[in-house]
CSV table of C-alpha atoms in Angstrom, one decimal:
chain,number,residue,atom,x,y,z
A,1,MET,CA,-65.5,-83.8,25.5
A,2,SER,CA,-61.8,-83.9,27.2
A,3,GLU,CA,-59.9,-86.9,26.6
A,4,GLU,CA,-59.5,-88.7,29.5
A,5,PRO,CA,-56.2,-88.7,31.7
A,6,ARG,CA,-53.7,-91.5,30.9
A,7,ILE,CA,-50.7,-92.9,32.4
A,8,VAL,CA,-48.4,-92.1,29.5
A,9,VAL,CA,-46.2,-94.3,27.8
A,10,GLY,CA,-44.9,-93.2,24.6
A,11,TYR,CA,-45.4,-90.5,22.5
A,12,SER,CA,-46.5,-90.6,19.1
A,13,SER,CA,-46.7,-88.3,16.2
A,14,GLY,CA,-46.5,-86.2,19.0
A,15,MET,CA,-48.8,-87.2,21.2
A,16,GLU,CA,-49.0,-89.0,24.4
A,17,VAL,CA,-49.8,-93.0,23.8
A,18,GLY,CA,-51.0,-94.6,26.9
A,19,ILE,CA,-53.4,-96.7,29.5
A,20,LEU,CA,-56.3,-96.0,31.4
A,21,PRO,CA,-56.2,-96.3,34.9
A,22,GLN,CA,-59.7,-97.8,34.9
A,23,MET,CA,-58.7,-100.2,32.5
A,24,ALA,CA,-55.4,-101.3,34.1
A,25,ASN,CA,-56.9,-104.2,35.6
A,26,ARG,CA,-57.5,-105.7,31.8
A,27,HIS,CA,-53.9,-106.9,32.6
A,28,GLY,CA,-51.1,-106.7,30.2
A,29,LEU,CA,-48.3,-107.5,27.8
A,30,ILE,CA,-44.9,-106.0,27.0
A,31,ALA,CA,-43.2,-108.0,24.7
A,32,GLY,CA,-39.7,-108.3,22.7
A,33,ALA,CA,-36.4,-109.3,21.9
A,34,THR,CA,-33.4,-108.9,24.2
A,35,GLY,CA,-31.9,-105.7,24.1
A,36,THR,CA,-35.0,-104.0,22.7
A,37,GLY,CA,-36.1,-101.7,25.8
A,38,LYS,CA,-38.6,-103.9,27.7
A,39,THR,CA,-36.6,-102.6,31.1
A,40,VAL,CA,-37.3,-98.8,30.2
A,41,THR,CA,-41.4,-99.5,29.5
A,42,LEU,CA,-41.5,-101.6,32.7
A,43,LYS,CA,-39.8,-98.8,34.5
A,44,VAL,CA,-42.3,-96.4,32.7
A,45,LEU,CA,-45.4,-98.0,33.8
A,46,ALA,CA,-44.3,-98.1,37.4
A,47,GLU,CA,-43.3,-95.1,38.0
A,48,GLY,CA,-46.9,-94.0,36.0
A,49,PHE,CA,-48.9,-96.2,38.7
A,50,SER,CA,-46.9,-95.2,41.6
A,51,SER,CA,-47.6,-91.7,41.0
A,52,ILE,CA,-51.4,-91.7,41.1
A,53,GLY,CA,-51.4,-94.0,44.0
A,54,VAL,CA,-50.8,-97.3,42.7
A,55,PRO,CA,-48.9,-99.9,44.6
A,56,VAL,CA,-46.5,-102.7,42.3
A,57,PHE,CA,-45.0,-105.7,42.7
A,58,LEU,CA,-42.3,-106.3,40.4
A,59,ALA,CA,-38.8,-109.0,40.1
A,60,ASP,CA,-35.8,-107.5,39.3
A,61,VAL,CA,-34.3,-109.9,37.0
A,62,LYS,CA,-31.0,-108.0,35.8
A,63,GLY,CA,-30.1,-106.1,38.8
A,64,ASP,CA,-30.6,-102.7,37.4
A,65,LEU,CA,-34.7,-101.6,38.4
A,66,SER,CA,-33.7,-100.4,41.9
A,67,GLY,CA,-32.9,-97.5,40.3
A,68,LEU,CA,-36.2,-96.7,40.8
A,69,ALA,CA,-35.9,-95.5,43.8
A,70,VAL,CA,-33.2,-92.5,42.8
A,71,ALA,CA,-34.0,-89.8,40.8
A,72,GLY,CA,-32.6,-89.1,37.5
A,73,THR,CA,-30.4,-86.9,35.8
A,74,ASP,CA,-30.2,-84.3,32.6
A,75,SER,CA,-27.9,-86.0,30.2
A,76,PRO,CA,-26.8,-85.9,26.5
A,77,LYS,CA,-28.3,-88.7,25.0
A,78,LEU,CA,-31.8,-88.0,26.9
A,79,ASP,CA,-31.7,-84.8,25.6
A,80,GLU,CA,-31.3,-85.9,22.2
A,81,ARG,CA,-34.5,-88.7,23.2
A,82,LEU,CA,-36.9,-85.5,24.2
A,83,LYS,CA,-36.1,-84.2,21.0
A,84,LEU,CA,-37.2,-87.2,19.5
A,85,THR,CA,-40.0,-87.9,21.0
A,86,GLY,CA,-41.4,-84.3,22.2
A,87,GLN,CA,-41.4,-85.1,25.8
A,88,ALA,CA,-40.9,-82.3,28.0
A,89,MET,CA,-38.0,-82.5,30.3
A,90,PRO,CA,-39.1,-84.9,33.1
A,91,ASP,CA,-39.9,-84.3,36.2
A,92,PHE,CA,-36.8,-86.5,37.6
A,93,THR,CA,-37.8,-87.9,41.0
A,94,GLY,CA,-37.3,-91.2,42.8
A,95,PHE,CA,-40.3,-93.5,43.8
A,96,PRO,CA,-40.7,-95.1,47.7
A,97,VAL,CA,-38.8,-98.7,47.2
A,98,GLN,CA,-39.6,-101.8,49.1
A,99,MET,CA,-36.3,-104.3,48.5
A,100,TRP,CA,-37.3,-108.1,49.0
A,101,ASP,CA,-35.3,-110.5,48.8
A,102,LEU,CA,-36.1,-114.6,48.9
A,103,ALA,CA,-32.5,-115.3,50.6
A,104,GLY,CA,-32.3,-112.0,52.9
A,105,VAL,CA,-29.8,-109.9,51.4
A,106,LYS,CA,-30.5,-107.6,49.5
A,107,GLY,CA,-34.0,-106.8,50.5
A,108,THR,CA,-36.5,-107.7,53.9
A,109,PRO,CA,-36.9,-111.5,54.0
A,110,ILE,CA,-40.0,-112.5,52.1
A,111,ARG,CA,-41.3,-116.1,53.5
A,112,THR,CA,-44.5,-118.3,52.6
A,113,THR,CA,-44.8,-121.7,54.5
A,114,VAL,CA,-45.0,-125.3,52.4
A,115,SER,CA,-48.6,-124.7,53.3
A,116,GLU,CA,-49.6,-121.6,52.0
A,117,LEU,CA,-47.1,-122.8,48.7
A,118,GLY,CA,-49.5,-126.1,48.7
A,119,PRO,CA,-48.9,-129.6,46.8
A,120,MET,CA,-49.2,-128.5,43.7
A,121,LEU,CA,-47.0,-125.9,43.3
A,122,LEU,CA,-44.1,-127.8,45.4
A,123,SER,CA,-44.5,-130.7,43.0
A,124,ARG,CA,-43.2,-128.5,40.8
A,125,VAL,CA,-40.7,-126.7,42.6
A,126,LEU,CA,-39.7,-130.7,43.1
A,127,GLU,CA,-39.6,-131.9,39.9
A,128,LEU,CA,-41.9,-134.4,40.6
A,129,ASN,CA,-44.1,-136.5,37.9
A,130,ASP,CA,-48.1,-136.9,38.0
A,131,THR,CA,-47.4,-139.8,40.6
A,132,GLN,CA,-44.9,-137.9,43.2
A,133,GLY,CA,-47.2,-135.2,42.8
A,134,SER,CA,-50.2,-137.4,44.3
A,135,VAL,CA,-47.9,-138.8,47.0
A,136,LEU,CA,-47.2,-135.3,47.6
A,137,THR,CA,-51.0,-134.1,48.0
A,138,LEU,CA,-52.0,-137.3,50.1
A,139,LEU,CA,-49.4,-136.3,53.0
A,140,PHE,CA,-50.8,-133.2,52.9
A,141,LYS,CA,-53.8,-134.5,53.8
A,142,VAL,CA,-52.5,-136.6,56.0
A,143,ALA,CA,-51.4,-133.1,57.9
A,144,ASP,CA,-54.8,-131.3,57.7
A,145,ASP,CA,-56.3,-134.5,59.1
A,146,ARG,CA,-54.1,-134.4,61.9
A,147,GLY,CA,-53.9,-130.6,62.5
A,148,LEU,CA,-50.3,-130.8,61.4
A,149,LEU,CA,-49.5,-127.6,60.4
A,150,LEU,CA,-46.5,-127.6,57.3
A,151,ARG,CA,-45.1,-124.0,57.7
A,152,ASP,CA,-41.0,-124.9,56.7
A,153,LEU,CA,-38.7,-127.7,54.8
A,154,LYS,CA,-38.1,-130.0,58.6
A,155,ASP,CA,-41.8,-129.8,59.4
A,156,LEU,CA,-42.5,-131.6,55.4
A,157,ASN,CA,-39.2,-134.0,56.3
A,158,SER,CA,-40.8,-135.0,59.4
A,159,MET,CA,-44.5,-136.0,57.9
A,160,MET,CA,-42.9,-137.7,55.1
A,161,ARG,CA,-40.6,-139.8,58.0
A,162,PHE,CA,-44.3,-140.2,59.3
A,163,VAL,CA,-46.0,-141.3,56.5
A,164,ASP,CA,-43.1,-144.0,56.0
A,165,ASP,CA,-43.5,-145.1,59.2
A,166,HIS,CA,-46.9,-145.5,59.6
A,167,ALA,CA,-47.8,-146.4,56.1
A,168,PRO,CA,-49.2,-149.8,56.9
A,169,GLU,CA,-51.7,-148.3,58.8
A,170,LEU,CA,-52.7,-144.8,56.2
A,171,ASN,CA,-52.2,-146.7,52.9
A,172,PRO,CA,-56.2,-148.5,53.1
A,173,ILE,CA,-57.5,-144.7,54.1
A,174,TYR,CA,-55.6,-142.7,51.9
A,175,GLY,CA,-54.3,-144.7,49.0
A,176,THR,CA,-50.4,-146.3,48.8
A,177,PHE,CA,-47.8,-144.1,50.0
A,178,ALA,CA,-45.2,-145.9,47.4
A,179,PRO,CA,-41.2,-146.1,48.8
A,180,ALA,CA,-40.4,-144.9,45.5
A,181,SER,CA,-42.7,-142.0,45.1
A,182,LEU,CA,-41.5,-140.7,48.8
A,183,GLY,CA,-38.3,-141.2,48.1
A,184,ALA,CA,-38.5,-139.1,45.0
A,185,ILE,CA,-40.0,-136.6,47.0
A,186,GLN,CA,-37.2,-136.4,49.9
A,187,ARG,CA,-34.4,-136.1,47.0
A,188,GLY,CA,-36.2,-133.2,45.9
A,189,LEU,CA,-35.9,-131.9,49.2
A,190,ILE,CA,-32.8,-132.8,49.9
A,191,ASN,CA,-32.1,-130.5,46.4
A,192,LEU,CA,-34.1,-127.9,47.2
A,193,GLY,CA,-32.1,-127.5,50.7
A,194,GLN,CA,-29.2,-127.6,49.3
A,195,GLN,CA,-30.1,-124.5,46.4
A,196,GLY,CA,-31.2,-122.4,49.9
A,197,GLY,CA,-34.1,-123.3,50.0
A,198,ASP,CA,-34.9,-123.4,54.2
A,199,ALA,CA,-35.0,-119.4,53.3
A,200,TYR,CA,-37.7,-119.4,51.4
A,201,PHE,CA,-40.0,-121.0,53.8
A,202,GLY,CA,-41.3,-120.7,57.5
A,203,ASP,CA,-42.3,-118.1,59.3
A,204,PRO,CA,-43.3,-115.1,59.3
A,205,ALA,CA,-44.9,-115.3,56.6
A,206,LEU,CA,-45.7,-112.6,54.1
A,207,GLU,CA,-48.7,-110.9,54.7
A,208,VAL,CA,-49.6,-109.3,50.7
A,209,ALA,CA,-51.1,-106.4,52.6
A,210,ASP,CA,-47.4,-104.8,53.1
A,211,LEU,CA,-47.2,-105.0,49.3
A,212,MET,CA,-50.5,-102.9,49.0
A,213,ARG,CA,-49.2,-99.4,50.5
A,214,THR,CA,-48.6,-95.9,49.6
A,215,ASP,CA,-46.0,-93.5,51.3
A,216,VAL,CA,-46.9,-90.2,52.7
A,217,SER,CA,-47.3,-88.4,50.2
A,218,GLY,CA,-49.6,-90.9,48.4
A,219,LYS,CA,-47.0,-92.6,46.2
A,220,GLY,CA,-47.9,-96.5,45.3
A,221,ILE,CA,-44.7,-98.2,47.4
A,222,VAL,CA,-42.7,-100.2,44.3
A,223,ASN,CA,-42.1,-103.3,45.7
A,224,ILE,CA,-38.7,-104.6,43.8
A,225,LEU,CA,-37.6,-108.3,44.5
A,226,ALA,CA,-34.4,-108.9,44.2
A,227,ALA,CA,-34.4,-111.9,41.3
A,228,ASP,CA,-31.2,-111.7,39.5
A,229,GLN,CA,-29.5,-114.5,41.7
A,230,LEU,CA,-33.5,-116.2,42.4
A,231,ILE,CA,-33.8,-116.5,38.2
A,232,ASN,CA,-30.8,-119.2,37.7
A,233,GLN,CA,-33.3,-120.8,39.7
A,234,PRO,CA,-36.3,-120.8,37.1
A,235,ARG,CA,-38.5,-123.0,38.9
A,236,ILE,CA,-38.4,-121.3,42.0
A,237,TYR,CA,-38.6,-118.2,40.3
A,238,ALA,CA,-41.7,-118.8,38.6
A,239,THR,CA,-43.6,-120.6,41.4
A,240,PHE,CA,-43.1,-118.5,43.9
A,241,LEU,CA,-44.5,-115.3,41.4
A,242,LEU,CA,-47.1,-117.8,40.9
A,243,TRP,CA,-47.8,-118.5,44.1
A,244,LEU,CA,-47.8,-115.0,45.7
A,245,LEU,CA,-50.2,-114.1,42.7
A,246,SER,CA,-52.7,-116.7,43.6
A,247,ASP,CA,-52.8,-115.4,47.4
A,248,LEU,CA,-53.2,-111.8,46.4
A,249,PHE,CA,-56.6,-113.3,45.1
A,250,GLU,CA,-57.4,-115.8,48.2
A,251,THR,CA,-56.9,-112.4,50.0
A,252,LEU,CA,-58.2,-109.1,48.4
A,253,PRO,CA,-62.4,-108.7,48.3
A,254,GLU,CA,-64.8,-108.9,45.2
A,255,VAL,CA,-64.9,-104.5,43.8
A,256,GLY,CA,-66.0,-104.4,40.8
A,257,ASP,CA,-65.1,-101.8,38.8
A,258,LEU,CA,-62.3,-99.4,40.0
A,259,ALA,CA,-61.3,-95.8,38.8
A,260,LYS,CA,-57.7,-97.2,39.0
A,261,PRO,CA,-56.4,-100.9,40.0
A,262,LYS,CA,-56.1,-101.4,43.7
A,263,PHE,CA,-52.3,-103.2,42.9
A,264,VAL,CA,-50.7,-103.9,40.1
A,265,PHE,CA,-48.5,-107.1,38.9
A,266,PHE,CA,-45.7,-107.2,36.6
A,267,PHE,CA,-45.2,-111.0,35.7
A,268,ASP,CA,-41.0,-110.8,34.2
A,269,GLU,CA,-39.7,-113.7,32.1
A,270,ALA,CA,-43.4,-115.4,32.0
A,271,HIS,CA,-41.9,-117.5,29.2
A,272,LEU,CA,-40.5,-119.8,32.4
A,273,LEU,CA,-44.5,-120.1,34.2
A,274,PHE,CA,-45.1,-121.9,31.0
A,275,ASP,CA,-42.6,-124.0,30.0
A,276,ASP,CA,-43.2,-127.9,30.8
A,277,ALA,CA,-46.0,-127.0,32.8
A,278,PRO,CA,-48.6,-129.3,33.2
A,279,LYS,CA,-52.3,-128.3,31.5
A,280,ALA,CA,-54.2,-128.1,35.4
A,281,LEU,CA,-51.0,-125.5,35.7
A,282,THR,CA,-52.1,-123.3,32.8
A,283,ASP,CA,-55.9,-124.1,33.6
A,284,LYS,CA,-55.4,-122.4,36.8
A,285,VAL,CA,-53.2,-119.9,35.7
A,286,GLU,CA,-55.8,-118.8,32.8
A,287,GLN,CA,-58.3,-119.1,35.9
A,288,VAL,CA,-56.3,-116.5,38.3
A,289,ALA,CA,-55.9,-114.1,35.6
A,290,ARG,CA,-59.8,-114.2,34.1
A,291,LEU,CA,-61.0,-114.0,37.9
A,292,ILE,CA,-58.5,-111.2,39.7
A,293,ARG,CA,-59.2,-108.4,37.6
A,294,SER,CA,-62.4,-108.3,39.6
A,295,LYS,CA,-60.4,-107.8,42.3
A,296,GLY,CA,-59.0,-104.7,41.5
A,297,VAL,CA,-56.0,-106.8,40.3
A,298,GLY,CA,-53.7,-106.1,37.2
A,299,VAL,CA,-51.6,-108.8,35.7
A,300,TYR,CA,-48.7,-107.9,33.6
A,301,PHE,CA,-46.4,-110.5,31.6
A,302,ILE,CA,-42.8,-109.7,30.5
A,303,THR,CA,-41.6,-111.9,27.9
A,304,GLN,CA,-40.0,-112.0,24.4
A,305,ASN,CA,-42.0,-113.3,22.4
A,306,PRO,CA,-46.2,-113.2,22.7
A,307,ILE,CA,-45.9,-116.5,21.7
A,308,ASP,CA,-44.6,-117.3,25.2
A,309,ILE,CA,-48.0,-117.0,26.8
A,310,PRO,CA,-50.7,-119.7,25.8
A,311,GLU,CA,-53.6,-118.5,23.8
A,312,ASN,CA,-56.4,-118.7,26.5
A,313,ILE,CA,-54.1,-116.8,29.1
A,314,LEU,CA,-52.9,-114.2,25.8
A,315,GLY,CA,-56.5,-113.2,25.2
A,316,GLN,CA,-57.1,-111.8,28.3
A,317,LEU,CA,-54.1,-109.5,27.8
A,318,GLY,CA,-56.2,-106.2,26.6
A,319,ASN,CA,-53.1,-103.6,27.1
A,320,ARG,CA,-50.1,-104.3,24.7
A,321,VAL,CA,-46.8,-102.9,24.2
A,322,GLN,CA,-44.5,-104.6,21.6
A,323,HIS,CA,-40.6,-104.1,20.9
A,324,ALA,CA,-38.8,-105.5,18.1
A,325,LEU,CA,-38.5,-109.0,17.2
A,326,ARG,CA,-36.1,-110.4,14.7
A,327,ALA,CA,-37.3,-113.0,11.8
A,328,PHE,CA,-34.0,-115.4,11.0
A,329,THR,CA,-35.7,-118.2,10.5
A,330,PRO,CA,-39.1,-120.1,9.2
A,331,LYS,CA,-39.9,-120.3,12.9
A,332,ASP,CA,-38.8,-116.6,13.7
A,333,GLN,CA,-41.3,-115.1,10.8
A,334,LYS,CA,-44.5,-117.3,12.3
A,335,ALA,CA,-43.9,-115.9,15.5
A,336,VAL,CA,-43.5,-112.5,14.0
A,337,ARG,CA,-46.9,-112.8,12.2
A,338,SER,CA,-48.4,-114.4,14.9
A,339,ALA,CA,-47.8,-111.6,17.3
A,340,ALA,CA,-48.7,-109.0,14.3
A,341,GLU,CA,-52.2,-110.4,14.1
A,342,THR,CA,-52.7,-109.7,18.2
A,343,PHE,CA,-53.6,-106.4,17.3
A,344,ARG,CA,-55.9,-104.0,16.2
A,345,ALA,CA,-55.2,-103.2,12.9
A,346,ASN,CA,-54.4,-99.7,11.6
A,347,PRO,CA,-54.5,-98.9,8.0
A,348,LYS,CA,-51.6,-96.9,7.9
A,349,LEU,CA,-49.4,-99.7,9.6
A,350,ASP,CA,-48.1,-102.7,8.0
A,351,VAL,CA,-47.1,-103.9,11.8
A,352,ALA,CA,-45.4,-107.5,10.2
A,353,THR,CA,-43.1,-105.2,8.9
A,354,VAL,CA,-42.9,-102.9,11.4
A,355,ILE,CA,-41.5,-105.1,14.3
A,356,GLN,CA,-39.0,-106.2,12.3
A,357,GLU,CA,-37.9,-102.3,12.3
A,358,LEU,CA,-38.3,-100.8,15.0
A,359,VAL,CA,-35.8,-99.7,17.0
A,360,THR,CA,-34.8,-99.7,20.7
A,361,GLY,CA,-37.1,-98.0,23.0
A,362,GLU,CA,-39.3,-98.0,20.1
A,363,ALA,CA,-42.9,-100.3,20.2
A,364,LEU,CA,-46.3,-100.8,18.9
A,365,MET,CA,-49.1,-100.0,20.8
A,366,SER,CA,-52.4,-101.2,21.7
A,367,PHE,CA,-54.6,-99.8,25.1
A,368,LEU,CA,-57.6,-100.2,25.8
A,369,ASP,CA,-60.5,-97.6,25.5
A,370,GLN,CA,-63.3,-96.4,27.9
A,371,GLU,CA,-65.1,-98.9,26.1
A,372,GLY,CA,-62.7,-102.1,26.6
A,373,ALA,CA,-62.3,-102.2,22.9
A,374,PRO,CA,-58.4,-101.9,22.2
A,375,THR,CA,-57.4,-99.0,20.1
A,376,MET,CA,-56.1,-99.3,16.8
A,377,VAL,CA,-52.1,-99.9,17.3
A,378,GLU,CA,-49.9,-97.1,17.0
A,379,ARG,CA,-46.2,-96.8,16.2
A,380,ALA,CA,-44.7,-95.0,19.2
A,381,LEU,CA,-41.5,-94.0,21.2
A,382,ILE,CA,-41.2,-94.8,25.1
A,383,ILE,CA,-41.2,-91.1,27.3
A,384,ALA,CA,-38.1,-91.5,29.5
A,385,PRO,CA,-38.3,-92.6,32.9
A,386,ARG,CA,-38.5,-89.8,35.5
A,387,SER,CA,-35.9,-92.2,38.1
A,388,GLN,CA,-32.2,-93.3,37.6
A,389,PHE,CA,-31.4,-95.4,34.4
A,390,GLY,CA,-29.4,-98.3,36.3
A,391,PRO,CA,-29.1,-99.5,39.3
A,392,ALA,CA,-28.7,-97.7,42.8
A,393,SER,CA,-25.5,-97.2,44.2
A,394,ASP,CA,-24.9,-99.7,47.7
A,395,SER,CA,-25.0,-96.7,49.7
A,396,ASP,CA,-28.4,-95.8,48.1
A,397,LEU,CA,-29.1,-99.8,48.3
A,398,ALA,CA,-27.9,-99.5,52.5
A,399,THR,CA,-30.5,-96.8,53.1
A,400,LEU,CA,-33.4,-98.4,51.6
A,401,ARG,CA,-33.2,-101.5,53.7
A,402,ALA,CA,-32.4,-99.8,56.5
A,403,SER,CA,-35.3,-97.3,56.2
A,404,SER,CA,-37.6,-100.3,55.7
A,405,LEU,CA,-40.9,-100.3,58.1
A,406,LEU,CA,-40.9,-103.8,57.4
A,407,SER,CA,-37.8,-105.1,58.3
A,408,ALA,CA,-38.9,-105.3,62.0
A,409,LYS,CA,-41.6,-107.6,61.3
A,410,TYR,CA,-39.7,-110.1,58.5
A,411,GLY,CA,-36.4,-109.5,59.6
A,412,THR,CA,-36.0,-111.9,62.3
A,413,ARG,CA,-36.9,-115.9,61.8
A,414,ILE,CA,-39.0,-116.8,64.1
A,415,ASP,CA,-39.8,-120.6,64.5
A,416,MET,CA,-43.4,-121.8,65.4
A,417,ILE,CA,-44.8,-124.9,66.8
A,418,SER,CA,-45.9,-127.0,63.7
A,419,ALA,CA,-45.4,-130.5,62.8
A,420,TYR,CA,-42.4,-131.0,63.2
A,421,GLU,CA,-42.4,-130.1,66.8
A,422,THR,CA,-45.5,-132.1,67.7
A,423,LEU,CA,-44.3,-135.1,66.3
A,424,LEU,CA,-41.3,-134.6,68.2
A,425,GLN,CA,-43.0,-134.5,71.2
A,426,GLN,CA,-45.2,-137.5,70.4
A,427,THR,CA,-42.0,-139.5,69.6
A,428,GLN,CA,-40.4,-138.6,73.2
A,429,ALA,CA,-44.2,-139.5,74.9
A,430,VAL,CA,-44.0,-142.8,73.0
A,431,ALA,CA,-40.4,-143.5,74.3
A,432,ALA,CA,-41.0,-141.7,77.7
A,433,ASN,CA,-44.2,-144.8,78.1
A,434,ALA,CA,-41.5,-147.4,77.2
A,435,PRO,CA,-41.3,-150.1,80.1
A,436,ALA,CA,-37.8,-149.7,81.5
A,437,GLU,CA,-36.8,-153.0,82.7
A,438,VAL,CA,-37.1,-154.3,78.3
A,439,ASP,CA,-34.1,-154.2,76.9
A,440,GLN,CA,-35.9,-153.0,73.3
A,441,PRO,CA,-34.9,-151.5,70.1
A,442,ALA,CA,-35.9,-148.3,69.6
A,443,PRO,CA,-40.0,-147.5,68.2
A,444,LYS,CA,-39.4,-147.4,64.3
A,445,ASN,CA,-41.4,-143.9,64.5
A,446,THR,CA,-38.4,-142.6,66.4
A,447,LYS,CA,-36.8,-141.9,63.1
A,448,ALA,CA,-38.7,-138.9,63.0
A,449,VAL,CA,-36.2,-136.8,65.3
A,450,GLU,CA,-33.8,-137.5,62.3
A,451,ASN,CA,-33.9,-134.5,60.2
A,452,PRO,CA,-31.1,-133.2,57.6
A,453,TYR,CA,-32.6,-129.6,58.2
A,454,VAL,CA,-31.4,-129.6,61.9
A,455,LYS,CA,-28.2,-129.9,63.2
A,456,GLU,CA,-26.8,-132.9,65.3
A,457,GLY,CA,-27.2,-132.9,68.6
A,458,THR,CA,-30.2,-129.8,68.3
A,459,LYS,CA,-32.4,-130.3,71.1
A,460,MET,CA,-35.9,-128.3,71.9
A,461,ALA,CA,-35.1,-125.8,74.4
A,462,THR,CA,-38.5,-127.5,76.5
A,463,LYS,CA,-40.8,-130.2,76.3
A,464,ILE,CA,-45.0,-129.5,74.9
A,465,ALA,CA,-47.3,-130.8,77.4
A,466,ARG,CA,-49.0,-133.0,75.3
A,467,THR,CA,-52.4,-130.9,76.0
A,468,THR,CA,-51.2,-127.6,75.4
A,469,ALA,CA,-50.3,-129.7,71.6
A,470,THR,CA,-54.1,-130.6,71.6
A,471,VAL,CA,-55.0,-126.7,72.7
A,472,ILE,CA,-52.8,-125.3,69.7
A,473,ALA,CA,-54.2,-128.4,67.4
A,474,ALA,CA,-57.8,-127.5,68.1
A,475,LYS,CA,-57.5,-123.3,67.8
A,476,ILE,CA,-55.5,-123.6,64.3
A,477,GLY,CA,-58.0,-126.2,62.8
A,478,THR,CA,-59.8,-123.5,60.9
A,479,GLU,CA,-56.5,-121.9,59.7
A,480,ILE,CA,-55.5,-125.2,58.0
A,481,ALA,CA,-58.7,-125.5,56.8
A,482,ARG,CA,-58.2,-124.8,52.5
A,483,GLY,CA,-59.1,-122.1,51.1
A,484,LEU,CA,-61.5,-120.9,47.2
A,485,LEU,CA,-60.7,-124.0,45.0
A,486,GLY,CA,-58.4,-125.5,47.1
A,487,GLY,CA,-56.1,-122.5,47.7
A,488,ILE,CA,-56.3,-122.3,44.2
A,489,PHE,CA,-53.2,-123.7,43.7
A,490,GLY,CA,-53.1,-126.4,46.7
A,491,GLY,CA,-52.2,-124.6,48.9
A,492,ARG,CA,-54.4,-122.2,52.1
A,493,LYS,CA,-55.3,-119.3,53.7
A,494,ARG,CA,-53.4,-118.5,56.9
């Protein structure tokens, strides 16, 4: 019986070691200390999936993955490595790359909406405690019940003012909107706005189908999120990737077992997802990891040490690449032993010792066989990538941005009719109906007009008629409805 084709990752004693495409949606882990070769492993896997027509998503936290778009070149260092691995000279080529950037600077803008992110993930971004997060959830509920879409931060800010102004009538229905909690949410929103959060929320929001494309030759598109600056805001970085993963889960249909994945998602710096995460959040992540494989999506966590990943999630990661770990302290030694115990034993290897001996570009590997069982761990050298080491040049990046087919769709921000506009229209209607002869203070709820995210003096270009707002609210009613598992993280489908 001939051996099934694999996505080759490395060579062990002259033999290819790699992932069976039909097992690639069983998830995976790439681990190892800084500087041991995880980035090259990531590139090799991305190239392999793209070559068989599987689109991938990865975050470029170091700023050097854009070289995937450019063909590699020969070098003395490469020749030396080929002799060690037994690999033939690579067929150098670039891969189809779509650059994305939450800030819209280094790639096509990528946005979601406040509603789609949902209260659980937004609470994490705003660094709210459980009580404050509960109040934020109630605020979302009020918006739902009134048919108000929360698209961007000014919508959420307007809802904050609406709830504050109408607390006496809302509290008996929804529970107490404590001023202290509302104040904490407001401070979080101001801080998020100062970090550039305005750019992350709004329309047009990303449609996940635009991540799952192939080029004219059938290669999977490599979607690269420019995250070298975003990684300095770790909660925003981790939360955005988690939202994207949950949106894939919500959007894609069940497909069962496939010959290859429909999509592969790499979660770099995965420890940021779990640092100080509440149990409710880690439970949801476990749920996504367990269920999303049935939708043809493989998730690969990349981190320094396997113990960064909770055990109930780590147990679902069947494909493993372990680079070197260093053991300088008793805690480090325990981590090495824990990493060694996650592999299926090989009588020829003392795994706990080998993990500390691995050189850069070398790794311990274990992948699932055709029956879904882990193979014995092998010591292997990572193959050379076919694309360029290091980042693409500025001119190459400019070409990528200019040639993107999605720039026209996402490049220009659109301000849709949503909570801010609707509440403003209602405030204007109240003011217009006030008796002209009575000299009285403006109604309290006119504070909804004030908004730190809109420049002083900005006015709506046209007034929205009350009947039009009613029709629009009715039309979008089904779009507001929460998705499966409450948007799995408390968000909702479009």
